[in-house]
PDB file of C-alpha atoms in Angstrom:
ATOM      1  CA  SER A  55     147.865 -76.236   6.748  1.00  0.00           C
ATOM      2  CA  GLY A  56     148.872 -79.889   6.645  1.00  0.00           C
ATOM      3  CA  PRO A  57     149.582 -82.128   3.652  1.00  0.00           C
ATOM      4  CA  ARG A  58     146.870 -82.463   1.046  1.00  0.00           C
ATOM      5  CA  ASN A  59     144.961 -85.732   0.973  1.00  0.00           C
ATOM      6  CA  ASP A  60     143.044 -85.396  -2.293  1.00  0.00           C
ATOM      7  CA  THR A  61     144.304 -87.312  -5.307  1.00  0.00           C
ATOM      8  CA  GLN A  62     143.929 -84.560  -7.931  1.00  0.00           C
ATOM      9  CA  PRO A  63     147.166 -82.732  -8.725  1.00  0.00           C
ATOM     10  CA  GLU A  64     147.050 -78.955  -8.645  1.00  0.00           C
ATOM     11  CA  ILE A  65     148.075 -76.680 -11.473  1.00  0.00           C
ATOM     12  CA  ARG A  66     149.008 -73.081 -10.811  1.00  0.00           C
ATOM     13  CA  VAL A  67     146.917 -70.824 -13.065  1.00  0.00           C
ATOM     14  CA  GLY A  68     147.783 -67.349 -11.851  1.00  0.00           C
ATOM     15  CA  ALA A  69     149.552 -65.568  -9.054  1.00  0.00           C
ATOM     16  CA  SER A  70     146.888 -66.444  -6.499  1.00  0.00           C
ATOM     17  CA  GLU A  71     144.688 -69.027  -8.171  1.00  0.00           C
ATOM     18  CA  THR A  72     144.963 -72.787  -7.957  1.00  0.00           C
ATOM     19  CA  VAL A  73     142.599 -75.180  -9.707  1.00  0.00           C
ATOM     20  CA  SER A  74     142.223 -78.915  -9.616  1.00  0.00           C
ATOM     21  CA  LYS A  75     143.348 -80.570 -12.828  1.00  0.00           C
ATOM     22  CA  SER A  76     139.988 -82.350 -13.024  1.00  0.00           C
ATOM     23  CA  SER A  77     138.166 -79.009 -13.458  1.00  0.00           C
ATOM     24  CA  VAL A  78     140.030 -78.160 -16.664  1.00  0.00           C
ATOM     25  CA  GLY A  79     138.457 -80.689 -18.987  1.00  0.00           C
ATOM     26  CA  THR A  80     139.605 -82.700 -21.941  1.00  0.00           C
ATOM     27  CA  VAL A  81     140.088 -81.976 -25.607  1.00  0.00           C
ATOM     28  CA  ALA A  82     136.840 -83.835 -26.413  1.00  0.00           C
ATOM     29  CA  GLU A  83     134.875 -81.273 -24.403  1.00  0.00           C
ATOM     30  CA  HIS A  84     136.259 -78.300 -26.338  1.00  0.00           C
ATOM     31  CA  MET A  85     137.111 -79.539 -29.840  1.00  0.00           C
ATOM     32  CA  LYS A  86     135.297 -78.759 -33.056  1.00  0.00           C
ATOM     33  CA  LYS A  87     133.554 -82.006 -34.010  1.00  0.00           C
ATOM     34  CA  ASP A  88     132.237 -81.209 -37.485  1.00  0.00           C
ATOM     35  CA  VAL A  89     135.603 -81.393 -39.186  1.00  0.00           C
ATOM     36  CA  ILE A  90     136.047 -80.675 -42.867  1.00  0.00           C
ATOM     37  CA  SER A  91     138.859 -82.800 -44.253  1.00  0.00           C
ATOM     38  CA  VAL A  92     140.497 -83.157 -47.637  1.00  0.00           C
ATOM     39  CA  GLY A  93     142.213 -85.970 -49.478  1.00  0.00           C
ATOM     40  CA  PRO A  94     145.831 -85.900 -50.657  1.00  0.00           C
ATOM     41  CA  GLU A  95     144.741 -86.164 -54.307  1.00  0.00           C
ATOM     42  CA  MET A  96     142.312 -83.223 -54.141  1.00  0.00           C
ATOM     43  CA  ASP A  97     143.036 -80.151 -56.253  1.00  0.00           C
ATOM     44  CA  ALA A  98     145.070 -77.793 -54.078  1.00  0.00           C
ATOM     45  CA  TYR A  99     143.085 -74.683 -54.976  1.00  0.00           C
ATOM     46  CA  HIS A 100     139.777 -76.411 -54.257  1.00  0.00           C
ATOM     47  CA  ALA A 101     141.129 -77.408 -50.832  1.00  0.00           C
ATOM     48  CA  ILE A 102     142.256 -73.834 -50.175  1.00  0.00           C
ATOM     49  CA  SER A 103     138.763 -72.602 -51.062  1.00  0.00           C
ATOM     50  CA  LEU A 104     137.364 -75.006 -48.421  1.00  0.00           C
ATOM     51  CA  LEU A 105     139.842 -73.660 -45.883  1.00  0.00           C
ATOM     52  CA  LEU A 106     138.589 -70.139 -46.546  1.00  0.00           C
ATOM     53  CA  ALA A 107     134.888 -71.011 -46.791  1.00  0.00           C
ATOM     54  CA  HIS A 108     134.909 -72.772 -43.412  1.00  0.00           C
ATOM     55  CA  HIS A 109     136.965 -70.098 -41.619  1.00  0.00           C
ATOM     56  CA  VAL A 110     139.638 -72.479 -40.356  1.00  0.00           C
ATOM     57  CA  SER A 111     143.395 -72.204 -40.564  1.00  0.00           C
ATOM     58  CA  ALA A 112     144.042 -75.911 -41.133  1.00  0.00           C
ATOM     59  CA  LEU A 113     142.400 -78.972 -42.651  1.00  0.00           C
ATOM     60  CA  PRO A 114     143.297 -82.576 -41.853  1.00  0.00           C
ATOM     61  CA  VAL A 115     144.324 -84.600 -44.887  1.00  0.00           C
ATOM     62  CA  ILE A 116     142.768 -88.070 -44.764  1.00  0.00           C
ATOM     63  CA  ASP A 117     143.597 -90.894 -47.169  1.00  0.00           C
ATOM     64  CA  ASN A 118     141.138 -93.424 -48.633  1.00  0.00           C
ATOM     65  CA  ASP A 119     141.693 -95.735 -45.642  1.00  0.00           C
ATOM     66  CA  GLY A 120     140.608 -93.000 -43.224  1.00  0.00           C
ATOM     67  CA  ASP A 121     144.128 -92.408 -41.911  1.00  0.00           C
ATOM     68  CA  LEU A 122     145.506 -88.974 -41.096  1.00  0.00           C
ATOM     69  CA  VAL A 123     148.354 -88.438 -43.571  1.00  0.00           C
ATOM     70  CA  GLY A 124     148.903 -84.694 -43.311  1.00  0.00           C
ATOM     71  CA  ILE A 125     147.552 -81.271 -42.605  1.00  0.00           C
ATOM     72  CA  LEU A 126     146.936 -78.387 -44.986  1.00  0.00           C
ATOM     73  CA  SER A 127     147.573 -75.056 -43.297  1.00  0.00           C
ATOM     74  CA  GLU A 128     147.036 -71.414 -44.169  1.00  0.00           C
ATOM     75  CA  ARG A 129     150.798 -71.002 -44.069  1.00  0.00           C
ATOM     76  CA  ALA A 130     151.339 -73.732 -46.690  1.00  0.00           C
ATOM     77  CA  SER A 131     148.548 -72.232 -48.791  1.00  0.00           C
ATOM     78  CA  LEU A 132     150.158 -68.820 -48.676  1.00  0.00           C
ATOM     79  CA  GLU A 133     153.525 -70.291 -49.624  1.00  0.00           C
ATOM     80  CA  ALA A 134     151.855 -72.041 -52.571  1.00  0.00           C
ATOM     81  CA  PHE A 135     150.342 -68.784 -53.805  1.00  0.00           C
ATOM     82  CA  VAL A 136     153.671 -66.970 -53.521  1.00  0.00           C
ATOM     83  CA  HIS A 137     155.466 -69.813 -55.292  1.00  0.00           C
ATOM     84  CA  SER A 138     152.898 -69.968 -58.086  1.00  0.00           C
ATOM     85  CA  GLU A 139     153.097 -66.205 -58.664  1.00  0.00           C
ATOM     86  CA  TYR A 140     156.877 -66.198 -58.876  1.00  0.00           C
ATOM     87  CA  TYR A 141     157.320 -69.380 -60.862  1.00  0.00           C
ATOM     88  CA  GLU A 142     153.966 -69.636 -62.620  1.00  0.00           C
ATOM     89  CA  SER A 143     153.687 -73.264 -61.592  1.00  0.00           C
ATOM     90  CA  PRO A 144     150.801 -73.814 -59.180  1.00  0.00           C
ATOM     91  CA  PRO A 145     150.883 -77.001 -57.130  1.00  0.00           C
ATOM     92  CA  ALA A 146     148.334 -79.407 -58.481  1.00  0.00           C
ATOM     93  CA  LEU A 147     147.371 -81.486 -55.447  1.00  0.00           C
ATOM     94  CA  VAL A 148     146.955 -81.218 -51.691  1.00  0.00           C
ATOM     95  CA  ARG A 149     149.829 -83.690 -51.203  1.00  0.00           C
ATOM     96  CA  ASP A 150     152.117 -81.093 -52.805  1.00  0.00           C
ATOM     97  CA  LEU A 151     151.272 -78.563 -50.058  1.00  0.00           C
ATOM     98  CA  MET A 152     150.435 -80.558 -46.957  1.00  0.00           C
ATOM     99  CA  THR A 153     152.692 -81.105 -43.992  1.00  0.00           C
ATOM    100  CA  SER A 154     153.042 -84.835 -43.570  1.00  0.00           C
ATOM    101  CA  GLU A 155     154.647 -84.749 -40.114  1.00  0.00           C
ATOM    102  CA  VAL A 156     151.511 -84.007 -38.130  1.00  0.00           C
ATOM    103  CA  ILE A 157     151.295 -83.569 -34.390  1.00  0.00           C
ATOM    104  CA  SER A 158     147.930 -84.720 -33.084  1.00  0.00           C
ATOM    105  CA  VAL A 159     146.321 -85.249 -29.682  1.00  0.00           C
ATOM    106  CA  GLU A 160     144.030 -87.913 -28.320  1.00  0.00           C
ATOM    107  CA  HIS A 161     140.477 -86.876 -27.447  1.00  0.00           C
ATOM    108  CA  LYS A 162     141.065 -87.667 -23.747  1.00  0.00           C
ATOM    109  CA  THR A 163     144.062 -85.332 -23.458  1.00  0.00           C
ATOM    110  CA  ASP A 164     143.892 -82.723 -20.700  1.00  0.00           C
ATOM    111  CA  ILE A 165     143.372 -79.166 -21.966  1.00  0.00           C
ATOM    112  CA  LEU A 166     146.358 -77.820 -20.020  1.00  0.00           C
ATOM    113  CA  LYS A 167     148.656 -80.334 -21.737  1.00  0.00           C
ATOM    114  CA  VAL A 168     147.372 -79.074 -25.084  1.00  0.00           C
ATOM    115  CA  ALA A 169     147.872 -75.476 -23.925  1.00  0.00           C
ATOM    116  CA  ALA A 170     151.512 -76.288 -23.173  1.00  0.00           C
ATOM    117  CA  LEU A 171     151.899 -77.855 -26.611  1.00  0.00           C
ATOM    118  CA  PHE A 172     150.393 -74.807 -28.330  1.00  0.00           C
ATOM    119  CA  SER A 173     152.706 -72.516 -26.364  1.00  0.00           C
ATOM    120  CA  GLU A 174     155.744 -74.473 -27.611  1.00  0.00           C
ATOM    121  CA  LYS A 175     154.701 -74.770 -31.271  1.00  0.00           C
ATOM    122  CA  LYS A 176     153.603 -72.254 -33.902  1.00  0.00           C
ATOM    123  CA  PHE A 177     150.484 -73.998 -35.188  1.00  0.00           C
ATOM    124  CA  HIS A 178     146.904 -72.930 -34.491  1.00  0.00           C
ATOM    125  CA  HIS A 179     144.989 -76.236 -34.794  1.00  0.00           C
ATOM    126  CA  LEU A 180     145.653 -79.850 -33.863  1.00  0.00           C
ATOM    127  CA  PRO A 181     143.817 -82.888 -35.202  1.00  0.00           C
ATOM    128  CA  VAL A 182     142.099 -84.859 -32.450  1.00  0.00           C
ATOM    129  CA  LEU A 183     142.200 -88.646 -32.682  1.00  0.00           C
ATOM    130  CA  ASP A 184     140.209 -91.469 -31.146  1.00  0.00           C
ATOM    131  CA  LYS A 185     141.562 -94.939 -31.895  1.00  0.00           C
ATOM    132  CA  GLY A 186     143.696 -93.500 -34.688  1.00  0.00           C
ATOM    133  CA  ARG A 187     140.823 -91.743 -36.485  1.00  0.00           C
ATOM    134  CA  VAL A 188     140.267 -87.994 -36.713  1.00  0.00           C
ATOM    135  CA  VAL A 189     137.240 -87.062 -34.602  1.00  0.00           C
ATOM    136  CA  GLY A 190     137.813 -83.329 -34.306  1.00  0.00           C
ATOM    137  CA  LEU A 191     140.091 -80.318 -34.356  1.00  0.00           C
ATOM    138  CA  ILE A 192     141.182 -78.341 -31.335  1.00  0.00           C
ATOM    139  CA  SER A 193     142.239 -74.747 -31.854  1.00  0.00           C
ATOM    140  CA  ARG A 194     144.484 -72.525 -29.831  1.00  0.00           C
ATOM    141  CA  ARG A 195     141.487 -70.211 -29.365  1.00  0.00           C
ATOM    142  CA  SER A 196     139.309 -73.057 -27.995  1.00  0.00           C
ATOM    143  CA  VAL A 197     142.011 -73.912 -25.467  1.00  0.00           C
ATOM    144  CA  ILE A 198     142.232 -70.280 -24.369  1.00  0.00           C
ATOM    145  CA  ARG A 199     138.431 -70.167 -23.989  1.00  0.00           C
ATOM    146  CA  ALA A 200     138.466 -73.367 -21.926  1.00  0.00           C
ATOM    147  CA  ILE A 201     141.119 -72.032 -19.570  1.00  0.00           C
ATOM    148  CA  GLN A 202     139.392 -68.655 -19.306  1.00  0.00           C
ATOM    149  CA  GLY A 203     136.129 -70.454 -18.492  1.00  0.00           C
ATOM    150  CA  MET A 204     137.899 -72.542 -15.872  1.00  0.00           C
ATOM    151  CA  ARG A 205     139.135 -69.338 -14.244  1.00  0.00           C
ATOM    152  CA  GLY A 206     135.575 -68.034 -14.090  1.00  0.00           C
ATOM    153  CA  GLY A 207     136.021 -65.415 -16.808  1.00  0.00           C
TER     154      GLY A 207
END
C-alpha cells in the first residue's frame, strides 16, 4: 500500500494490531474524579485510615491554597509504621510522611503517554491536574483497563 494520508499517528499495540492514537482516550476519560485529599497538617494516622477506608494506594496532599504539595502513599505509610514500631516515635503529621516531589499529569494527557510513565516508575497513582488544580487520580489499573478496552477486550 502507498503512504498514509490520515493525520493521526499510529501506535503499535501488539504483534498484529495497530490503533489510531485518537481511539485511546485521555486521562480525563479514565480518571477517578471523586478524589479524597488530605492536608499537610492532618494527623498522619487519620490520613492513613482514610487511605485504607477508600481503598486507594495514594492520597494527594493539598495545602490551604488548593495547591498540590505532596502525595501520601501506602509505601510511606508502611515505612511510618515500621519506623514507629522500632523507634516508638510515630510521625505526627502528613507532611512528615508525604513525598513532596510529585509527578502529575494534565487531564488532557493521552492514556498511552501515561502508560509509558507508569511502566518507567514504581508508583500506582498519579494526581491529575487542570489549570494547576487536582481534578482526579489516574491509577495504573485504570490505564490498563483503558488499553484493554481499546483493544476490544
